[in-house]
Every structure is written in structure tokens, then in C-alpha cells.
PDB file of N, CA, C and O and ligand atoms in Angstrom:
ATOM      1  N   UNK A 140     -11.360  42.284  71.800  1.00  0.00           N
ATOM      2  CA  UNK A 140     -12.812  42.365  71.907  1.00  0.00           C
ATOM      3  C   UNK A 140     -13.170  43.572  72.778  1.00  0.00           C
ATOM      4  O   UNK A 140     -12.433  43.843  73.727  1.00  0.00           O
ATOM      5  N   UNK A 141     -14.369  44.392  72.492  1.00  0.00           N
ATOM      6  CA  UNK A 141     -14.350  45.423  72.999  1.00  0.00           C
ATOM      7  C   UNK A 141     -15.996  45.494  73.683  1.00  0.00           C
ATOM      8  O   UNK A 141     -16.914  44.898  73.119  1.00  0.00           O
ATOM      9  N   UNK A 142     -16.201  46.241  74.864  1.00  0.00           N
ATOM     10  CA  UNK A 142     -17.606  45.884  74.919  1.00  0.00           C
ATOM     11  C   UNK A 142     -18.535  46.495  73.898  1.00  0.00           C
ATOM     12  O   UNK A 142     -19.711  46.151  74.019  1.00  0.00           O
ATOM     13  N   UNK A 143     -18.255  47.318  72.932  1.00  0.00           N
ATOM     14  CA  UNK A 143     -19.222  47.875  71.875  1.00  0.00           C
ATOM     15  C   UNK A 143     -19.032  46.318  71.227  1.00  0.00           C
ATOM     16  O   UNK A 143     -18.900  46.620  70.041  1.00  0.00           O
ATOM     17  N   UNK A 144     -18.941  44.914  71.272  1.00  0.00           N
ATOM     18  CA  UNK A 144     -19.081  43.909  70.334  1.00  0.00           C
ATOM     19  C   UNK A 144     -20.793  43.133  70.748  1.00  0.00           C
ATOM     20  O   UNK A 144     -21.572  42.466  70.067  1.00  0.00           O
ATOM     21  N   UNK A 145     -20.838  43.693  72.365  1.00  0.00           N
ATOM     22  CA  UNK A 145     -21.854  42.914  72.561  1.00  0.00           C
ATOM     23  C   UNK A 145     -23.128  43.685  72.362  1.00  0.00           C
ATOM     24  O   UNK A 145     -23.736  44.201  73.300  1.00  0.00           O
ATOM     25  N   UNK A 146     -23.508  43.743  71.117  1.00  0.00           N
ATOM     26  CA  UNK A 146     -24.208  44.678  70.889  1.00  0.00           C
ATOM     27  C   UNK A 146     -25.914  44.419  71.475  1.00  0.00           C
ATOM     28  O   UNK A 146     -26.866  45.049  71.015  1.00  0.00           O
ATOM     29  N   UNK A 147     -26.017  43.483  72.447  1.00  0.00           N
ATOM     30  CA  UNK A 147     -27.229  43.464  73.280  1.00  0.00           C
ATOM     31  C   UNK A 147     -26.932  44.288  74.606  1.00  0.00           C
ATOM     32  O   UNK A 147     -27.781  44.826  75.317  1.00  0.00           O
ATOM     33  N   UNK A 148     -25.711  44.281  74.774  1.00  0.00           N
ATOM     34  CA  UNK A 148     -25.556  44.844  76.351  1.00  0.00           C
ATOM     35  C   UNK A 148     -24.977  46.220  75.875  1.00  0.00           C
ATOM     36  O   UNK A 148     -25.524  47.211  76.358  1.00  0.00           O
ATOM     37  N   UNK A 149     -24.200  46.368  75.214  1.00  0.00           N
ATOM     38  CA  UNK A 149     -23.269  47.914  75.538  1.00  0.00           C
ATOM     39  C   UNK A 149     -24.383  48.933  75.276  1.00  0.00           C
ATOM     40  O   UNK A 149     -24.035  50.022  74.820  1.00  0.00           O
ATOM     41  N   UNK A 150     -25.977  48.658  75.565  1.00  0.00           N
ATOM     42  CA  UNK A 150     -26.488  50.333  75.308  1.00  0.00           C
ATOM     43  C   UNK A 150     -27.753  49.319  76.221  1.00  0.00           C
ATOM     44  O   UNK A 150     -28.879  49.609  75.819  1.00  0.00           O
ATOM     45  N   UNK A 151     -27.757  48.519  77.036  1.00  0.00           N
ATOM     46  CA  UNK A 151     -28.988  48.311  77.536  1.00  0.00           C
ATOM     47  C   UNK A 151     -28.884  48.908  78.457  1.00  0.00           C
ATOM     48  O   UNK A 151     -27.797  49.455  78.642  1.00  0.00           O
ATOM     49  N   UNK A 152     -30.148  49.105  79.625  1.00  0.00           N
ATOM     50  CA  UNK A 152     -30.740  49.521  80.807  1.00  0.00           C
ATOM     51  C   UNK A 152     -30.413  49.199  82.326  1.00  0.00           C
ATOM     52  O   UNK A 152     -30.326  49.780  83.407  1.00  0.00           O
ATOM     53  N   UNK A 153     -30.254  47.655  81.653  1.00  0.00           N
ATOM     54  CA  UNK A 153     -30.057  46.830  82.609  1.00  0.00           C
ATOM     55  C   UNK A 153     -28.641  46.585  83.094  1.00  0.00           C
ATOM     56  O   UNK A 153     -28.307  46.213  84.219  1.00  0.00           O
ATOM     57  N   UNK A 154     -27.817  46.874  81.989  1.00  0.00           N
ATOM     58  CA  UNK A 154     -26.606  46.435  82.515  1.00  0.00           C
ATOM     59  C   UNK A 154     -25.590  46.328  83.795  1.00  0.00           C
ATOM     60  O   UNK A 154     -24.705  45.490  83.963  1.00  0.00           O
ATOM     61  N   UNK A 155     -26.017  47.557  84.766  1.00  0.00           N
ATOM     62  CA  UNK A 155     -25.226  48.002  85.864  1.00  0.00           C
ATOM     63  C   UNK A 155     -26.171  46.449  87.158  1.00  0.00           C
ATOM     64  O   UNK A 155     -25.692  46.354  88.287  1.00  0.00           O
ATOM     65  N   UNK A 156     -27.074  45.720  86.872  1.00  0.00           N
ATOM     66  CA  UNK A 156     -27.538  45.053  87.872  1.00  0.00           C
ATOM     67  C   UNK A 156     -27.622  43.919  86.846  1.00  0.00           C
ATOM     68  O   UNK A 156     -28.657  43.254  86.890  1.00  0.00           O
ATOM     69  N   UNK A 157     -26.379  43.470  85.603  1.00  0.00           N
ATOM     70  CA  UNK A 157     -26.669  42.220  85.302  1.00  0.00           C
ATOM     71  C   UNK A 157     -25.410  41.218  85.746  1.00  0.00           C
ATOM     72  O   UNK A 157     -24.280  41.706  85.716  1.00  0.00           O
ATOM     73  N   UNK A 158     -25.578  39.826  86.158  1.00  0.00           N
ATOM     74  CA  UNK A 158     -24.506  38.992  86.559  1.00  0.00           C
ATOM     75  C   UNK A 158     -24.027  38.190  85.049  1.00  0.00           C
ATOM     76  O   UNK A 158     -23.482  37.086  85.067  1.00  0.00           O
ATOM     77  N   UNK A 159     -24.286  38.834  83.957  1.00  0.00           N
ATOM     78  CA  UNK A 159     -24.101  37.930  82.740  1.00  0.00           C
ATOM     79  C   UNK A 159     -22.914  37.156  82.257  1.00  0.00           C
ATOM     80  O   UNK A 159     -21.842  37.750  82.142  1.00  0.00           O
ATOM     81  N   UNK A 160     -22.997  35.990  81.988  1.00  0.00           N
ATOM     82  CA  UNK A 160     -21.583  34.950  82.011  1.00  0.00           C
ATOM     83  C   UNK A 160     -21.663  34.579  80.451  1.00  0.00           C
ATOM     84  O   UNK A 160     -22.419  33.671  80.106  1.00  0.00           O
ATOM     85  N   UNK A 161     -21.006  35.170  79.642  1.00  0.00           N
ATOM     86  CA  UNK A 161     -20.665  34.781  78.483  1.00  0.00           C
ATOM     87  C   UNK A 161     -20.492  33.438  78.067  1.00  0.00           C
ATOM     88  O   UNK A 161     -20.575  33.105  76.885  1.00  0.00           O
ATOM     89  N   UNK A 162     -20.147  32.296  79.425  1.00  0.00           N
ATOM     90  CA  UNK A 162     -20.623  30.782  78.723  1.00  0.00           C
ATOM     91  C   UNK A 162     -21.992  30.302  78.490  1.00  0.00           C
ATOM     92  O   UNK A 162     -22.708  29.787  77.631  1.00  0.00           O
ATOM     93  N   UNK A 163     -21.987  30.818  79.920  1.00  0.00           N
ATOM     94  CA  UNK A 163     -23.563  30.598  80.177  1.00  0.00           C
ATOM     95  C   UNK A 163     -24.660  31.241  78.633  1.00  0.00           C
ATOM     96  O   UNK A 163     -25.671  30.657  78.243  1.00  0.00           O
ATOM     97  N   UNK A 164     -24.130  32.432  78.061  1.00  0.00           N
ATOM     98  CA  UNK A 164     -24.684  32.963  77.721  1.00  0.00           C
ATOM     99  C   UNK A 164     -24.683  32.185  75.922  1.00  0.00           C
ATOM    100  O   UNK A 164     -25.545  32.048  75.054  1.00  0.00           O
ATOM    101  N   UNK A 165     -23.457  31.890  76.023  1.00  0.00           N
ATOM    102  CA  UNK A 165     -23.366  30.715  74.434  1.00  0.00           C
ATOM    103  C   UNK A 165     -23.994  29.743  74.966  1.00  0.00           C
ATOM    104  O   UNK A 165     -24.943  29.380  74.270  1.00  0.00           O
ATOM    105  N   UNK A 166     -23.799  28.924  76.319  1.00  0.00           N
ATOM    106  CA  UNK A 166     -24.524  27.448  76.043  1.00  0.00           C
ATOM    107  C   UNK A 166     -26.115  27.999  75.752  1.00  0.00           C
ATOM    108  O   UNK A 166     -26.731  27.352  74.905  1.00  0.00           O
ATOM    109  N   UNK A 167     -26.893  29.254  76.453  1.00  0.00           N
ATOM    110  CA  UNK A 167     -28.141  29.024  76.237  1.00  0.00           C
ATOM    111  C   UNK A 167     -28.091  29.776  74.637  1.00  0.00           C
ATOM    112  O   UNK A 167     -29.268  29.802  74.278  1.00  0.00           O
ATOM    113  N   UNK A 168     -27.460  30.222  73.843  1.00  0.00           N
ATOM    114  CA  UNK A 168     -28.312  31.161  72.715  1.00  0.00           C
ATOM    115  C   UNK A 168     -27.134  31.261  71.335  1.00  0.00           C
ATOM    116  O   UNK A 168     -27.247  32.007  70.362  1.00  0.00           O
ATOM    117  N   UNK A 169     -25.760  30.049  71.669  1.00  0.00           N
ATOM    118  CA  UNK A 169     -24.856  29.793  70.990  1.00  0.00           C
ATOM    119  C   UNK A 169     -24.057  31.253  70.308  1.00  0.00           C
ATOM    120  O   UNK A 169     -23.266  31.300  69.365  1.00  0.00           O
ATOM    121  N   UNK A 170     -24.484  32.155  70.995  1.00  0.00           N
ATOM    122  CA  UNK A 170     -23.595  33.344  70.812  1.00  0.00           C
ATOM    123  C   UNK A 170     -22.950  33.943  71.437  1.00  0.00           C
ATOM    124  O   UNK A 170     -23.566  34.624  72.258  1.00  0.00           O
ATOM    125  N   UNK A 171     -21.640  34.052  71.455  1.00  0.00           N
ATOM    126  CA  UNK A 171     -20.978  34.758  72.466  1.00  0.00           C
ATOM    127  C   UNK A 171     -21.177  35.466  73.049  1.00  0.00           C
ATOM    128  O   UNK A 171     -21.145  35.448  74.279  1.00  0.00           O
ATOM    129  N   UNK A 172     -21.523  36.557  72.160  1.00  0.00           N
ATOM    130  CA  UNK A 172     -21.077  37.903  72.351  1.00  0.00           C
ATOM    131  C   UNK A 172     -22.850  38.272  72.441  1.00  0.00           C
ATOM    132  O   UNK A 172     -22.901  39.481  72.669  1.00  0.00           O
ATOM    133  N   UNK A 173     -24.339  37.688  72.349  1.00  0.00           N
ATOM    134  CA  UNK A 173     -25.163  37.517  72.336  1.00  0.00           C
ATOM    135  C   UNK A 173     -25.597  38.255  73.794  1.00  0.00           C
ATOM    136  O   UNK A 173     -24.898  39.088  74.371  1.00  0.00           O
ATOM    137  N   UNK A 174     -27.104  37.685  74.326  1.00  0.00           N
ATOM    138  CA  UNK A 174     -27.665  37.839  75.625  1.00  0.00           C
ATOM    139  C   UNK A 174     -28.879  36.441  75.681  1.00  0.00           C
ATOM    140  O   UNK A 174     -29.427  35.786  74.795  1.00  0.00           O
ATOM    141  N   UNK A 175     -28.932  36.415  77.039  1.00  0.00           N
ATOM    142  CA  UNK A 175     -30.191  35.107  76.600  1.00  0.00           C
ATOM    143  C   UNK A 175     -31.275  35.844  77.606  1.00  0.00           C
ATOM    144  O   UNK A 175     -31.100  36.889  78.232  1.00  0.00           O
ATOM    145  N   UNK A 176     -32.655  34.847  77.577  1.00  0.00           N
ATOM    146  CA  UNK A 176     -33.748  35.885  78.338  1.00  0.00           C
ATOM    147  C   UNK A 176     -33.146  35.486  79.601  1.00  0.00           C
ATOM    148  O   UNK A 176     -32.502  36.454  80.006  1.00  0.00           O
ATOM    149  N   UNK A 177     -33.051  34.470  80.445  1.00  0.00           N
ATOM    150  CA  UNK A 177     -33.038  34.448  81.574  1.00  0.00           C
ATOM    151  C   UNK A 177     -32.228  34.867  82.210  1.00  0.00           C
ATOM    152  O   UNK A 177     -32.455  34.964  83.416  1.00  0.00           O
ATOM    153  N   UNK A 178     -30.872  35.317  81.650  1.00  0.00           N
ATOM    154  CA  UNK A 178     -30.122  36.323  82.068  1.00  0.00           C
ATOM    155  C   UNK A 178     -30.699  37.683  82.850  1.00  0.00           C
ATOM    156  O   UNK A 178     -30.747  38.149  83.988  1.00  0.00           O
ATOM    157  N   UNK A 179     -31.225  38.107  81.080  1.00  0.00           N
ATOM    158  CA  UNK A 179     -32.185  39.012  80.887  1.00  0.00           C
ATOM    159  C   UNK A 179     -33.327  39.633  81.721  1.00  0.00           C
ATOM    160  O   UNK A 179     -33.595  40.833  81.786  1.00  0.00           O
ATOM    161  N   UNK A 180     -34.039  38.479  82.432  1.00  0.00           N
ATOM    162  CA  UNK A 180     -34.837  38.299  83.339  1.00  0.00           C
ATOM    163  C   UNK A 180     -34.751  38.635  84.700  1.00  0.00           C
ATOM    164  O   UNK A 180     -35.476  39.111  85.573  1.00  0.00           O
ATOM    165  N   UNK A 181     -33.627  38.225  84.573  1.00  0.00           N
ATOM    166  CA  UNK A 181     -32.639  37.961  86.078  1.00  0.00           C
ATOM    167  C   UNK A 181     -32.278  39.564  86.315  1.00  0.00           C
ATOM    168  O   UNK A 181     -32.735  40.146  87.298  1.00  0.00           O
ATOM    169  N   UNK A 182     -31.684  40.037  85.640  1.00  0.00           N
ATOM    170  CA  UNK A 182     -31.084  41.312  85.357  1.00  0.00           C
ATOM    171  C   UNK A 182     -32.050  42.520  85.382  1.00  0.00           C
ATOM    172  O   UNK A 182     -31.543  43.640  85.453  1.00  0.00           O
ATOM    173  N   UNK A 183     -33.426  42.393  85.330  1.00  0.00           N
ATOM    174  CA  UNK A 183     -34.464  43.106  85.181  1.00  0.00           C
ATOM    175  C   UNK A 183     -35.125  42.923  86.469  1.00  0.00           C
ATOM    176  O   UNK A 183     -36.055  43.681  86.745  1.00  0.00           O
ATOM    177  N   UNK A 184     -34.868  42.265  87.067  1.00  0.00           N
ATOM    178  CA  UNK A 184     -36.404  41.510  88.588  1.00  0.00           C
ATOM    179  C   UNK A 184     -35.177  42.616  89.833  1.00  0.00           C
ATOM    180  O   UNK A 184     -35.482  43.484  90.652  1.00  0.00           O
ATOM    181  N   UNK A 185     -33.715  42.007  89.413  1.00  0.00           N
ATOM    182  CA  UNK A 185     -32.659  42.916  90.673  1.00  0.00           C
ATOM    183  C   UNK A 185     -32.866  44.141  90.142  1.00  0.00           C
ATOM    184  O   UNK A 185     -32.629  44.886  91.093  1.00  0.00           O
ATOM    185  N   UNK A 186     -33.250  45.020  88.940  1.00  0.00           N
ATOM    186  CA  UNK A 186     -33.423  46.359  88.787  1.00  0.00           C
ATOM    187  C   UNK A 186     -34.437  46.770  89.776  1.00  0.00           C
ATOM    188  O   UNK A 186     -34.336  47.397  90.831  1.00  0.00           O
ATOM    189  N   UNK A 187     -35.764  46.084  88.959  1.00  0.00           N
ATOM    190  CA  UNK A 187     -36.804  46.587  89.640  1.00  0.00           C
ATOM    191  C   UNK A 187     -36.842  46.506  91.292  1.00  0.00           C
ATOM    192  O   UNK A 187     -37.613  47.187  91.968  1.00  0.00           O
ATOM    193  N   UNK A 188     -35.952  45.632  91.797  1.00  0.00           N
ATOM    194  CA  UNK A 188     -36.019  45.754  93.360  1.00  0.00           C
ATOM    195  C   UNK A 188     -35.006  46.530  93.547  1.00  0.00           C
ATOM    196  O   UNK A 188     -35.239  47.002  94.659  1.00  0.00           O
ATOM    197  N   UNK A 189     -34.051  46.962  93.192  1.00  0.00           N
ATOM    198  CA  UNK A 189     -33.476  48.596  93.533  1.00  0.00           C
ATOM    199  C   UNK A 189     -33.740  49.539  93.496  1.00  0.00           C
ATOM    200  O   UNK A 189     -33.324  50.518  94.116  1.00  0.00           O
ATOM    201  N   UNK A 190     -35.146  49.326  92.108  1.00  0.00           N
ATOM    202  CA  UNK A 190     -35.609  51.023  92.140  1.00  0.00           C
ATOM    203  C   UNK A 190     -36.714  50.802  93.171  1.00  0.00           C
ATOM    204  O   UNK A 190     -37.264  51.832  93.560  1.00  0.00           O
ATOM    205  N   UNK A 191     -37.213  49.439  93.774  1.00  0.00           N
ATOM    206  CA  UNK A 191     -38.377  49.435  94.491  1.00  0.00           C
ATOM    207  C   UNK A 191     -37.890  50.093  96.151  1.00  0.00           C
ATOM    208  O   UNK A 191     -38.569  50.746  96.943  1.00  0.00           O
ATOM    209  N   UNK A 192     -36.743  49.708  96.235  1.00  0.00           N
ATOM    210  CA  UNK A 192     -36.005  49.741  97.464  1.00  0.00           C
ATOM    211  C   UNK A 192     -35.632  50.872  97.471  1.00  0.00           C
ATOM    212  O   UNK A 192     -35.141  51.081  98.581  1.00  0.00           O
ATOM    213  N   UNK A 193     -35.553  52.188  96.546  1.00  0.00           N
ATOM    214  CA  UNK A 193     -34.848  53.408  96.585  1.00  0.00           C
ATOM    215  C   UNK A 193     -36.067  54.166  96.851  1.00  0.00           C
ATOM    216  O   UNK A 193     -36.006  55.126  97.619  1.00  0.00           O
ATOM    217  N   UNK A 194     -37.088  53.859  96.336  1.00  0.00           N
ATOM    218  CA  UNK A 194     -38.401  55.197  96.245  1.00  0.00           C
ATOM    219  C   UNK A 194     -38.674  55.044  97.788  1.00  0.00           C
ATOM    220  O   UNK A 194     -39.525  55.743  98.336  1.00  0.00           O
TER     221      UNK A 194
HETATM  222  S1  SF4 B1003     -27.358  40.127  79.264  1.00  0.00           S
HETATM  223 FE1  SF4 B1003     -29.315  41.199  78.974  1.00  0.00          FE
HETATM  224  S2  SF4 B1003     -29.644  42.382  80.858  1.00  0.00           S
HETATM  225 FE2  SF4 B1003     -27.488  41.773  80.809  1.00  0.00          FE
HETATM  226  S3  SF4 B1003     -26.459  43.545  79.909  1.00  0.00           S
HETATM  227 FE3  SF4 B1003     -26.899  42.075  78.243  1.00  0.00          FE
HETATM  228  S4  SF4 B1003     -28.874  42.726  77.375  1.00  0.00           S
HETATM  229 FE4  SF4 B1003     -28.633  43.714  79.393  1.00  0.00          FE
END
């Protein structure tokens, strides 16, 4: 398996500030290799407070 499989994450934005757990991520959206929002969510709120914390 390669990360070009997870084709929600290997080109997102967010990725370098996401904690994403591939069980977690099937129990909420039954896809492995998938993303779910609250991940998603999660992964976006710690962005925005790094870029809030850098300016
Ligand atoms: S789970 Fe969501 S935020 Fe995390 S890398 Fe994948 S698409 Fe990006």
C-alpha cells in the first residue's frame, strides 16, 4: 500500500497537522483508505492555529 492509495490525503493541505487513524477512519466512513470530516475538522482548526500563531 502506498500513500498515493489514499487518495483524500496524498495531495491535501492539511496533511502535515493531521492525527488521522485509519481505524478510526473505517469505523466512521467504512473506508480504509478514505478520510472522515471530523478527522478532517480536527486537522483544519490545528492548521489554522499554526498559521494563527506564526503571523
Ligand atoms: S484525513 Fe483529511 S485532513 Fe487528514 S490528510 Fe486526509 S484529507 Fe487531509
Amino acid at each position: 500500500m502506498k500513500f498515493s492509495d489514499f487518495e483524500d490525503c496524498h495531495s491535501c493541505d492539511k496533511k502535515e497537522f493531521c492525527s488521522r487513524s485509519s481505524g478510526l477512519v473505517y469505523l466512521n466512513s467504512g473506508k480504509y483508505t478514505g478520510s472522515d470530516k471530523h478527522t478532517c475538522d480536527v486537522a483544519g482548526i490545528v492548521k489554522d492555529m499554526y498559521l494563527s500563531e506564526k503571523s
